[in-house]
mmCIF file of C-alpha atoms and ligand atoms in Angstrom:
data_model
loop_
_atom_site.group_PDB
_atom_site.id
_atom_site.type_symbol
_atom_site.label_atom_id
_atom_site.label_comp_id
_atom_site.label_asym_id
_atom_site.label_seq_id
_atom_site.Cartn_x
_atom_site.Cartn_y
_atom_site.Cartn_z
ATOM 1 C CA UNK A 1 99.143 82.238 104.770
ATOM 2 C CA UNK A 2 99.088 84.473 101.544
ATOM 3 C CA UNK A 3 96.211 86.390 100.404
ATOM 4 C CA UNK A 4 94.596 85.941 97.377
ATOM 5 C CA UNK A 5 95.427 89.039 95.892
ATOM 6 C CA UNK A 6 98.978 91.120 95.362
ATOM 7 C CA UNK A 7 97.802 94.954 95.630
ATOM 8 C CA UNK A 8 100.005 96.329 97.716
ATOM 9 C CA UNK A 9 102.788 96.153 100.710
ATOM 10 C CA UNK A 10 101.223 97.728 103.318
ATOM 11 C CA UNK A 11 98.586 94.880 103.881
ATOM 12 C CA UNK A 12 101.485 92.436 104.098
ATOM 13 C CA UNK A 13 102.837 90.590 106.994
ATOM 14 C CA UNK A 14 106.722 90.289 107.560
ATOM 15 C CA UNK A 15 106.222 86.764 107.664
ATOM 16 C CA UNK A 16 104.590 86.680 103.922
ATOM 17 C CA UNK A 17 107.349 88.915 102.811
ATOM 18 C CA UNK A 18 110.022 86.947 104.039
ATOM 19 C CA UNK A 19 108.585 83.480 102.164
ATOM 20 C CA UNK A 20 108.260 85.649 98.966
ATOM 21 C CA UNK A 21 111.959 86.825 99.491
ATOM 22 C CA UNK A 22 112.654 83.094 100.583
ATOM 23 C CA UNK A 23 110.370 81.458 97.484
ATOM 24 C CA UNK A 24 112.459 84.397 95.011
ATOM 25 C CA UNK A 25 115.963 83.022 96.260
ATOM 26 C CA UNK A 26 115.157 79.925 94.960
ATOM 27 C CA UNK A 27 113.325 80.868 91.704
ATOM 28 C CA UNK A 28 117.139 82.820 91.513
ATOM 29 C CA UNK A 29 118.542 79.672 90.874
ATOM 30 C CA UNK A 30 116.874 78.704 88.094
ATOM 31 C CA UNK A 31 117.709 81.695 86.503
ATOM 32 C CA UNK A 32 120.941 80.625 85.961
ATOM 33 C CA UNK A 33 120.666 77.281 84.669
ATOM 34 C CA UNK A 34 121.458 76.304 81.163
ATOM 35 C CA UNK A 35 117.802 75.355 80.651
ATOM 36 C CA UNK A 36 115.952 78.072 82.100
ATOM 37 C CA UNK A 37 112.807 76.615 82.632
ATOM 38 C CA UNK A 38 110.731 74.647 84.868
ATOM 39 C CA UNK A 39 107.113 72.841 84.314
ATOM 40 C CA UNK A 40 105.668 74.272 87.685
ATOM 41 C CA UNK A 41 102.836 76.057 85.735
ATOM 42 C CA UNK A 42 102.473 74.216 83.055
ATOM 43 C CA UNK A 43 98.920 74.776 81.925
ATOM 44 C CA UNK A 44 97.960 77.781 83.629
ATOM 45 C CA UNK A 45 97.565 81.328 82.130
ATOM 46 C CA UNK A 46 98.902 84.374 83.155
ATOM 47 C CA UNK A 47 97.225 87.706 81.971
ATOM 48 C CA UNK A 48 99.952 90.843 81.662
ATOM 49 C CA UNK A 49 96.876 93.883 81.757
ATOM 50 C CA UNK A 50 98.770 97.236 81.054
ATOM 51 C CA UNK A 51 97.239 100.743 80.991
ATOM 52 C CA UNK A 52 100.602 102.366 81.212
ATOM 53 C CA UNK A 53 103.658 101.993 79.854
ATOM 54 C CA UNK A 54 106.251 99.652 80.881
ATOM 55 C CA UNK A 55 109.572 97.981 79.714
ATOM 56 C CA UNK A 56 111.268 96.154 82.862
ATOM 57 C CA UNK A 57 108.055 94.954 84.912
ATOM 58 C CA UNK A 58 106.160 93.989 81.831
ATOM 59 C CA UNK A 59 109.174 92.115 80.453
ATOM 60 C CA UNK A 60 110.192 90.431 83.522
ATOM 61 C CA UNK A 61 106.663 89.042 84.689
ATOM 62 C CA UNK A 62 106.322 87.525 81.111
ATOM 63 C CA UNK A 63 109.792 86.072 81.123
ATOM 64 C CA UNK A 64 109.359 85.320 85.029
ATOM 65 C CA UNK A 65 105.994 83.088 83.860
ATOM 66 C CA UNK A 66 107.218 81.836 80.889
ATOM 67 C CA UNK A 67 110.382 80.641 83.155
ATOM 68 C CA UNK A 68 107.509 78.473 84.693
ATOM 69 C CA UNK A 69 105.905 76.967 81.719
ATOM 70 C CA UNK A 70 102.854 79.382 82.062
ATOM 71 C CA UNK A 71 101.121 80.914 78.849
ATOM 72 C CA UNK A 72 101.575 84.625 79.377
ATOM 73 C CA UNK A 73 99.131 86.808 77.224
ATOM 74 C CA UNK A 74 100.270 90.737 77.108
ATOM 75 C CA UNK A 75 97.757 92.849 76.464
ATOM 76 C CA UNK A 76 97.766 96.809 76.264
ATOM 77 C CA UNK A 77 94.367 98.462 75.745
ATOM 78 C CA UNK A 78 94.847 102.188 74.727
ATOM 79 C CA UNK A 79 94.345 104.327 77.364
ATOM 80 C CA UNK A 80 92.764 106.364 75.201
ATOM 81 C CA UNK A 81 89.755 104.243 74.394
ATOM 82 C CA UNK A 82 89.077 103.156 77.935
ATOM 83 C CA UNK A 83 89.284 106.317 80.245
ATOM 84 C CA UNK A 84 85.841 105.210 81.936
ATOM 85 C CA UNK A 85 86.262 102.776 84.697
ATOM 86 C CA UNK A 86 83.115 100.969 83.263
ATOM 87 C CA UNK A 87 85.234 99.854 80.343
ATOM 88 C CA UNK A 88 88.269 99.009 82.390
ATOM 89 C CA UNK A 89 86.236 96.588 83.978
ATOM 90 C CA UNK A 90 84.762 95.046 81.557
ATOM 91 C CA UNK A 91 88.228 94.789 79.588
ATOM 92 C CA UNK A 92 88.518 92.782 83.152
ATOM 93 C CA UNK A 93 85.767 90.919 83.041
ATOM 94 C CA UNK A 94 86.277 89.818 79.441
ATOM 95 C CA UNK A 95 89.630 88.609 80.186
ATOM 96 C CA UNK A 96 88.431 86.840 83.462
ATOM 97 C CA UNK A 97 85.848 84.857 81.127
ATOM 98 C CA UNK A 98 89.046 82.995 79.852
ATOM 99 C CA UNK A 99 89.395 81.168 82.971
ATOM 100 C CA UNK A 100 93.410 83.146 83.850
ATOM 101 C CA UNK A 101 94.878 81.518 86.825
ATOM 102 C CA UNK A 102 96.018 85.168 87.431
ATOM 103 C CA UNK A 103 96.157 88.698 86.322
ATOM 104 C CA UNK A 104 98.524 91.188 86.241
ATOM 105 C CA UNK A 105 97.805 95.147 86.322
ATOM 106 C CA UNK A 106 99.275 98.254 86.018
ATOM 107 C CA UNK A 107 97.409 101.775 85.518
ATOM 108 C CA UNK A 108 98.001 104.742 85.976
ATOM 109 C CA UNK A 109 95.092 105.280 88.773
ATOM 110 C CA UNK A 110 95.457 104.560 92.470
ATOM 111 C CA UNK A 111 92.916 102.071 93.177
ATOM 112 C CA UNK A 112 92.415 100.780 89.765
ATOM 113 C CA UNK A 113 94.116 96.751 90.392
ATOM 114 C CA UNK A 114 92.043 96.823 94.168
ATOM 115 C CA UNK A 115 88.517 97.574 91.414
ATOM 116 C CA UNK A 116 89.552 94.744 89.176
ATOM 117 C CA UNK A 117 90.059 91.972 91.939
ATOM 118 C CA UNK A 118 86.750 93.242 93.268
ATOM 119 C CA UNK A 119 85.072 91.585 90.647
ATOM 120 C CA UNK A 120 87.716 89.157 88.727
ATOM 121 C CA UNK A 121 87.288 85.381 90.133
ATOM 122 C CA UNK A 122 91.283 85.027 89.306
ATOM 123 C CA UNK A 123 93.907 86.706 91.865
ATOM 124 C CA UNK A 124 95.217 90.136 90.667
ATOM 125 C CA UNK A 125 98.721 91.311 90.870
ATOM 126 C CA UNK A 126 99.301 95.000 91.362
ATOM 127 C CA UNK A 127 102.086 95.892 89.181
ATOM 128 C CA UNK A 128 101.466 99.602 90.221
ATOM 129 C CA UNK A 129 99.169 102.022 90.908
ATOM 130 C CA UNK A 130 99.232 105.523 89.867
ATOM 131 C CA UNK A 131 101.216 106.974 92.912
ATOM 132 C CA UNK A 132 100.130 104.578 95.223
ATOM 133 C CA UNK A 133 101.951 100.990 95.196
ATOM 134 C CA UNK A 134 104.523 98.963 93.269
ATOM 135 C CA UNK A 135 104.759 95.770 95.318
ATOM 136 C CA UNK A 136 107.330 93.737 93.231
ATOM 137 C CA UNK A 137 109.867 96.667 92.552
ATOM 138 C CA UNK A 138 109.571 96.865 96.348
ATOM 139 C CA UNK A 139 109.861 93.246 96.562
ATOM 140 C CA UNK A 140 113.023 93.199 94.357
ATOM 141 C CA UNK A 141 114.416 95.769 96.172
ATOM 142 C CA UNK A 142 114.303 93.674 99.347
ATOM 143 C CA UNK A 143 115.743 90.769 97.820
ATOM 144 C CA UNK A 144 118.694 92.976 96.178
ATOM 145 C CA UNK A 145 119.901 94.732 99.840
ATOM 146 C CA UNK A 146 119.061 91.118 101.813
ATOM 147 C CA UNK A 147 122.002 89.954 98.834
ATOM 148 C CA UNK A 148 124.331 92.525 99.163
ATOM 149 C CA UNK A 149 123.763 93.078 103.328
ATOM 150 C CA UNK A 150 122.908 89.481 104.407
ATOM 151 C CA UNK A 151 120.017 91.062 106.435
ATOM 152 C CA UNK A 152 117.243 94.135 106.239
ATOM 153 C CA UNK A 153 117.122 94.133 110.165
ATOM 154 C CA UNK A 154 119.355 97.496 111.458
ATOM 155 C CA UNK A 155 119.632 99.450 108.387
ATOM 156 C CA UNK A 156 119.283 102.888 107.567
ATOM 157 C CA UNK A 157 117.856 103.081 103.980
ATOM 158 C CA UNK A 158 117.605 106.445 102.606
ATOM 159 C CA UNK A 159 115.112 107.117 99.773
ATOM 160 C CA UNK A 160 115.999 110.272 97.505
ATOM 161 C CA UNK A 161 113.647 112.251 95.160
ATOM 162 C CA UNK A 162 110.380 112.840 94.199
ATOM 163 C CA UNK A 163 108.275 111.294 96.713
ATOM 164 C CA UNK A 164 105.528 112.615 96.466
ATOM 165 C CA UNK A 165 104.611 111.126 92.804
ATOM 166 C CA UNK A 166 106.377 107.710 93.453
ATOM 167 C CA UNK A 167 104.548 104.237 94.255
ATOM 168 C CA UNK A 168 108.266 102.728 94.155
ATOM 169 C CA UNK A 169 108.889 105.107 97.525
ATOM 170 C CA UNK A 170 105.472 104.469 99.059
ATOM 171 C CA UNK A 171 106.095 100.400 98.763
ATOM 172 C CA UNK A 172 109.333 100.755 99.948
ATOM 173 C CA UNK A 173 108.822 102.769 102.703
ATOM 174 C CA UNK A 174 105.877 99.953 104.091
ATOM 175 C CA UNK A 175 108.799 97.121 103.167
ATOM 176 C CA UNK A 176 111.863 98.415 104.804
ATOM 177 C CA UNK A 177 109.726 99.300 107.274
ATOM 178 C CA UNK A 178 108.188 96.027 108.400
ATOM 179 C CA UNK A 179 111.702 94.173 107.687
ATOM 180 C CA UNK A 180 113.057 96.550 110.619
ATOM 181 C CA UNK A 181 115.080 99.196 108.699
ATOM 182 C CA UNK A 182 115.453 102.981 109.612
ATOM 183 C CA UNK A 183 113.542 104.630 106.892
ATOM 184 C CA UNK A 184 114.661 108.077 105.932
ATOM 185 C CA UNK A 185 113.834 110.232 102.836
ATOM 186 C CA UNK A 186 115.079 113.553 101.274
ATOM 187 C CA UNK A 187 114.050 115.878 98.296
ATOM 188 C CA UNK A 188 113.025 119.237 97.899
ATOM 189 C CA UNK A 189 109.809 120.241 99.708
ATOM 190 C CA UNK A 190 107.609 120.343 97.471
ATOM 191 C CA UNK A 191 108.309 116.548 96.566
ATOM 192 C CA UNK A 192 107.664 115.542 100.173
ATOM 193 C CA UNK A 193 103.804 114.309 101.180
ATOM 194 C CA UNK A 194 102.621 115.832 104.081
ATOM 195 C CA UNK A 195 102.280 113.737 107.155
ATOM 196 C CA UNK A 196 104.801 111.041 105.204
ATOM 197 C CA UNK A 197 106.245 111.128 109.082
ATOM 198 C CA UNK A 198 102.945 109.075 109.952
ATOM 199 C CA UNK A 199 104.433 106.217 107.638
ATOM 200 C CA UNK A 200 107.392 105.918 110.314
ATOM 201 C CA UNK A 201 109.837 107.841 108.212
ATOM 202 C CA UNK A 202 112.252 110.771 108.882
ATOM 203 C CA UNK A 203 112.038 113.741 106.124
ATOM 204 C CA UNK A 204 114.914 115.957 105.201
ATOM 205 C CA UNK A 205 115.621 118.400 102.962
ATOM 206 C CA UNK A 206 119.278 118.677 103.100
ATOM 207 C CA UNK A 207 120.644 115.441 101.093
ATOM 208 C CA UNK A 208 123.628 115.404 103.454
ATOM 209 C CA UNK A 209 122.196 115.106 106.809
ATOM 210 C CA UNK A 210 119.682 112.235 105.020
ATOM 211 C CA UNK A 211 123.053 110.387 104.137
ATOM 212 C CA UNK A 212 124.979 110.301 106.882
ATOM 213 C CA UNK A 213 125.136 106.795 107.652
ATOM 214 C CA UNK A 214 123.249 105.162 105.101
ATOM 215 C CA UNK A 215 123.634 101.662 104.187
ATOM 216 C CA UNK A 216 121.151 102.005 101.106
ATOM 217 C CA UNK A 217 120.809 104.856 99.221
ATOM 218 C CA UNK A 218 117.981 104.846 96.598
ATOM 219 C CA UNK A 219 117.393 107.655 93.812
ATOM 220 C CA UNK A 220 113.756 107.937 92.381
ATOM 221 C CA UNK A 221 112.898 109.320 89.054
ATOM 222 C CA UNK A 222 111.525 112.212 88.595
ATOM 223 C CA UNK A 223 107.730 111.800 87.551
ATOM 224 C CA UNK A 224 107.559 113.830 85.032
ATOM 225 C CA UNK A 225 104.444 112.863 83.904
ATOM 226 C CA UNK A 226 102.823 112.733 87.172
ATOM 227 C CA UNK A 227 104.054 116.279 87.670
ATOM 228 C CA UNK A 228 101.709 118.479 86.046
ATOM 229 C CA UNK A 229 102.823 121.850 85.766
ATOM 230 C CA UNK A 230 103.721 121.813 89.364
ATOM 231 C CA UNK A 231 106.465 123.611 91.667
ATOM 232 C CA UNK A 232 109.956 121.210 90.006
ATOM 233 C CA UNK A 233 112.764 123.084 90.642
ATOM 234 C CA UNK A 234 114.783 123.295 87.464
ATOM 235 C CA UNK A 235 116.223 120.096 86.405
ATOM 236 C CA UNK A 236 120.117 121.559 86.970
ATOM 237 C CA UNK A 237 119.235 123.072 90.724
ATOM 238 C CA UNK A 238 117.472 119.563 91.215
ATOM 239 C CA UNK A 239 120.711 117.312 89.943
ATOM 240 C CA UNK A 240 122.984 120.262 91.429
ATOM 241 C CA UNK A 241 121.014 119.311 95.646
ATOM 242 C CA UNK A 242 119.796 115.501 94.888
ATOM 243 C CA UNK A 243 121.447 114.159 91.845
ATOM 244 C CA UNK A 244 123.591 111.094 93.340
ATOM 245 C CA UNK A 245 127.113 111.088 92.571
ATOM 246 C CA UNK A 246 130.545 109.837 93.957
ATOM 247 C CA UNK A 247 131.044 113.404 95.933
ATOM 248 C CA UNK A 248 127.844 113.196 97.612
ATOM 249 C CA UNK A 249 127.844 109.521 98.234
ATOM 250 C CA UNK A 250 130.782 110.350 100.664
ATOM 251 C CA UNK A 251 128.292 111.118 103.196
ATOM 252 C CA UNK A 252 127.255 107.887 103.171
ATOM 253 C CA UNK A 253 128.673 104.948 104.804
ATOM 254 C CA UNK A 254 131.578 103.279 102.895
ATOM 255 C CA UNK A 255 130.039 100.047 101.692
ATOM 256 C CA UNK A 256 126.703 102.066 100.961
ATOM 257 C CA UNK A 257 124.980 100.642 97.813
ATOM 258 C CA UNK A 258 123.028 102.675 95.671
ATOM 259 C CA UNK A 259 119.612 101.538 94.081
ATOM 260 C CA UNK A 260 117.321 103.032 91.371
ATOM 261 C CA UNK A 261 114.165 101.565 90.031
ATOM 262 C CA UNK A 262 114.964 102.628 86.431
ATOM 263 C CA UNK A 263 113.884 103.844 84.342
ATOM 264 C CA UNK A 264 117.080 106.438 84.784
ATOM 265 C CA UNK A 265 117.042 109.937 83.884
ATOM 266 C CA UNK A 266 121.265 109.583 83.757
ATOM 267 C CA UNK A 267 122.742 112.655 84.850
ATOM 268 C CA UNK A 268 120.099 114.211 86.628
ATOM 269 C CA UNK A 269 118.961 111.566 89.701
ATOM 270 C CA UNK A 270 121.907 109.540 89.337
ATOM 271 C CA UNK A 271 125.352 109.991 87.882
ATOM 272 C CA UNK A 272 126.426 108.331 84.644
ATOM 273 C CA UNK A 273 129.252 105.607 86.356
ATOM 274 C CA UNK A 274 126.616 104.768 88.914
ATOM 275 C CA UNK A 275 124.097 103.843 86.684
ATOM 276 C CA UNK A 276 126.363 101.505 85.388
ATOM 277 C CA UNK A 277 128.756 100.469 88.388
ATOM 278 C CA UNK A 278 128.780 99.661 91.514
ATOM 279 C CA UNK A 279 128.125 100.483 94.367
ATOM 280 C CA UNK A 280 125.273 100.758 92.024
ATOM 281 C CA UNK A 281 123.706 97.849 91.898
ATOM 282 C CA UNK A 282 120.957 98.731 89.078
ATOM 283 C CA UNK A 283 121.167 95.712 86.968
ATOM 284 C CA UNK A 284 121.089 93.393 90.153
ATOM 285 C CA UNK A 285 117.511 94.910 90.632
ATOM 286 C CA UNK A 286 116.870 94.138 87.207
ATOM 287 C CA UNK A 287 118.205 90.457 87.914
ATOM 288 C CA UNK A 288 116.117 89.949 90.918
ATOM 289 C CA UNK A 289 113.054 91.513 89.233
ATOM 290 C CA UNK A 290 112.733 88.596 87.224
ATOM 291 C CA UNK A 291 112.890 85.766 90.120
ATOM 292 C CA UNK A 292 110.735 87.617 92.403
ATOM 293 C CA UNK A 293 108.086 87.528 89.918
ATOM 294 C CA UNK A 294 108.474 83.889 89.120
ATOM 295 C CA UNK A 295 108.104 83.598 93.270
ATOM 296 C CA UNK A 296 104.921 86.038 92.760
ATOM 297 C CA UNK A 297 103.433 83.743 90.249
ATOM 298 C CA UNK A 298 104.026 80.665 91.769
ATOM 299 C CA UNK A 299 102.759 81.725 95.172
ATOM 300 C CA UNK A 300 99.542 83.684 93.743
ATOM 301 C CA UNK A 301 98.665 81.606 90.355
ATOM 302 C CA UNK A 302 99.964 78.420 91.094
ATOM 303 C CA UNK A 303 97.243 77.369 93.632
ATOM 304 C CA UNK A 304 94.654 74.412 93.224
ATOM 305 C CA UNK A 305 91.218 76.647 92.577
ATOM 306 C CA UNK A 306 89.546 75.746 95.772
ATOM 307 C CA UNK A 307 92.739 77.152 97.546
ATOM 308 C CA UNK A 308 92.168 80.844 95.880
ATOM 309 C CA UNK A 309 88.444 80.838 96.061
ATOM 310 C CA UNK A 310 87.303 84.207 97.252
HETATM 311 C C1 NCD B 1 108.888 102.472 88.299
HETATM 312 C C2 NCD B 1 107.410 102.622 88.061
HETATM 313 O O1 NCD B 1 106.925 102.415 86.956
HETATM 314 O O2 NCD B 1 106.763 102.949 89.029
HETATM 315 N N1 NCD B 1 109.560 101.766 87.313
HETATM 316 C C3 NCD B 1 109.542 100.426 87.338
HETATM 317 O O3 NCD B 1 108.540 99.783 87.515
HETATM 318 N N2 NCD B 1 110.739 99.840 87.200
HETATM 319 C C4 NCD B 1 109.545 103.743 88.617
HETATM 320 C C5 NCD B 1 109.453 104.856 87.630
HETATM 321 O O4 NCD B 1 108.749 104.792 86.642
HETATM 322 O O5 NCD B 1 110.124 105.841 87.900
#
């Protein structure tokens, strides 16, 4: 029923989404044993390939496969040295010579992890794409509000901040989506795509009228790096309209959670106390990060070969 490949949200069904969510509550489990670990991939390798910088996902799908007895090999080439995509894929190929059982990319080009699996024999895990996807923070995200909510079915989810740069908002949008939540987002204009409406979202620009109601409330950091040179209103005016804290959260609904992907700028998308308390529930993304990849692995590199033959 699952594909071969991870790249993104949007090509999943609700049904495959719901037995990674499923598969994830159970790798939860064994997250909090004494022993942490479990010998279901003994034997098999698991390549971490990141271009860009990382601390959570990186960490978590190594400790997620190492949870499962899998040999996890990190490797960061210098972006610097391999611009061309020529040498990304050979950096590919080279690794795919080792026989992986799968491989895990990030870059910071949309498209980049779809290139690789087009010519890698082992399945490829996007762990995000310039601004396009971010399937497992998506993933995690699920898995946190199905925790805290009992169901995604109903909700109104509303996704603040710079949307325009953000794979996390893209992926989440396509998740909440299929899972049968009321999508909304809000940020200034010039951090809203055009035709975002077409994804089956509502855009606003006033934060208030985006939070009335909410059930899930989700700040997005600021891209700074994806923002080059462009139209940011200054960091104050931006905290002072869309910066979460307690006041605004009012607006809200009272049992309204509030999510952020991290890394946090504190102060500016999110207040301080919310960063660290609920209803922010940062560090249970964090938590859940680590078992949905271990569900991820076990779905996508645990197969017998024949099974994941292209
Ligand atoms: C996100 C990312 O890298 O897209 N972080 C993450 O994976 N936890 C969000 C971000 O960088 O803002």
């Amino acid at each position: 029923m699952i594909g071969r490949d991870l790249l993104g949200i949007e090509r999943l069904e609700r049904a495959e989404i719901e037995r990674i969510l499923d598969t994830a509550e159970h790798m939860r489990e064994i997250g909090t044993r004494e022993v942490k670990k479990v010998p279901t991939l003994r034997g098999r390798t698991i390549v971490n390939l990141f271009f860009e910088s990382s601390t959570r996902t990186r960490a978590s799908f190594e400790i997620a496969g190492k949870r499962l007895s899998a040999d996890v090999i990190n490797f960061s080439p210098s972006t610097s040295s391999l611009k061309k995509a020529e040498s990304i894929l050979d950096t590919a190929r080279t690794l795919d010579a080792m026989d992986p059982d799968a491989v895990v990319v990030r870059h910071a080009e949309a498209g980049v992890p779809q290139r690789i699996a087009d010519v890698l024999a082992a399945p490829v895990i996007n762990a995000g794409d310039g601004a396009h996807e971010h399937p497992t923070q998506a993933l995690l995200d699920l898995l946190t509000v199905r925790q805290e909510k009992g169901c995604i079915d109903g909700l109104t989810v509303t996704i603040v901040g710079d949307i325009l740069h953000s794979r996390v908002a893209r992926s989440n949008i396509y998740a909440f989506r299929k899972l049968g939540a009321e999508v909304r987002i809000a940020a200034p204009p010039p951090m809203i795509p055009c035709a975002i409406e077409a994804l089956g979202v509502k855009a606003y620009t006033s934060l208030r009228e985006a939070l009335e109601g909410a059930d899930v409330v989700m700040a997005l950091r600021i891209q700074n790096e994806r923002l080059a040179g462009a139209y940011f209103p200054s960091t104050r005016e931006y905290s002072a309209t869309f910066g979460i804290d307690r006041a605004k959260l009012r607006f809200a609904k009272d049992d309204a959670i509030v999510m952020h992907p991290g890394p946090v700028n504190r102060g500016v998308e999110l207040a301080h106390d919310l960063a660290d308390h609920r209803p922010g529930v940062i560090l249970d993304q964090v938590r859940n990060g680590v078992a949905i990849r271990m569900a991820v692995l076990y779905l996508f590199a645990g197969r017998q070969p024949a099974e994941a033959a292209r």
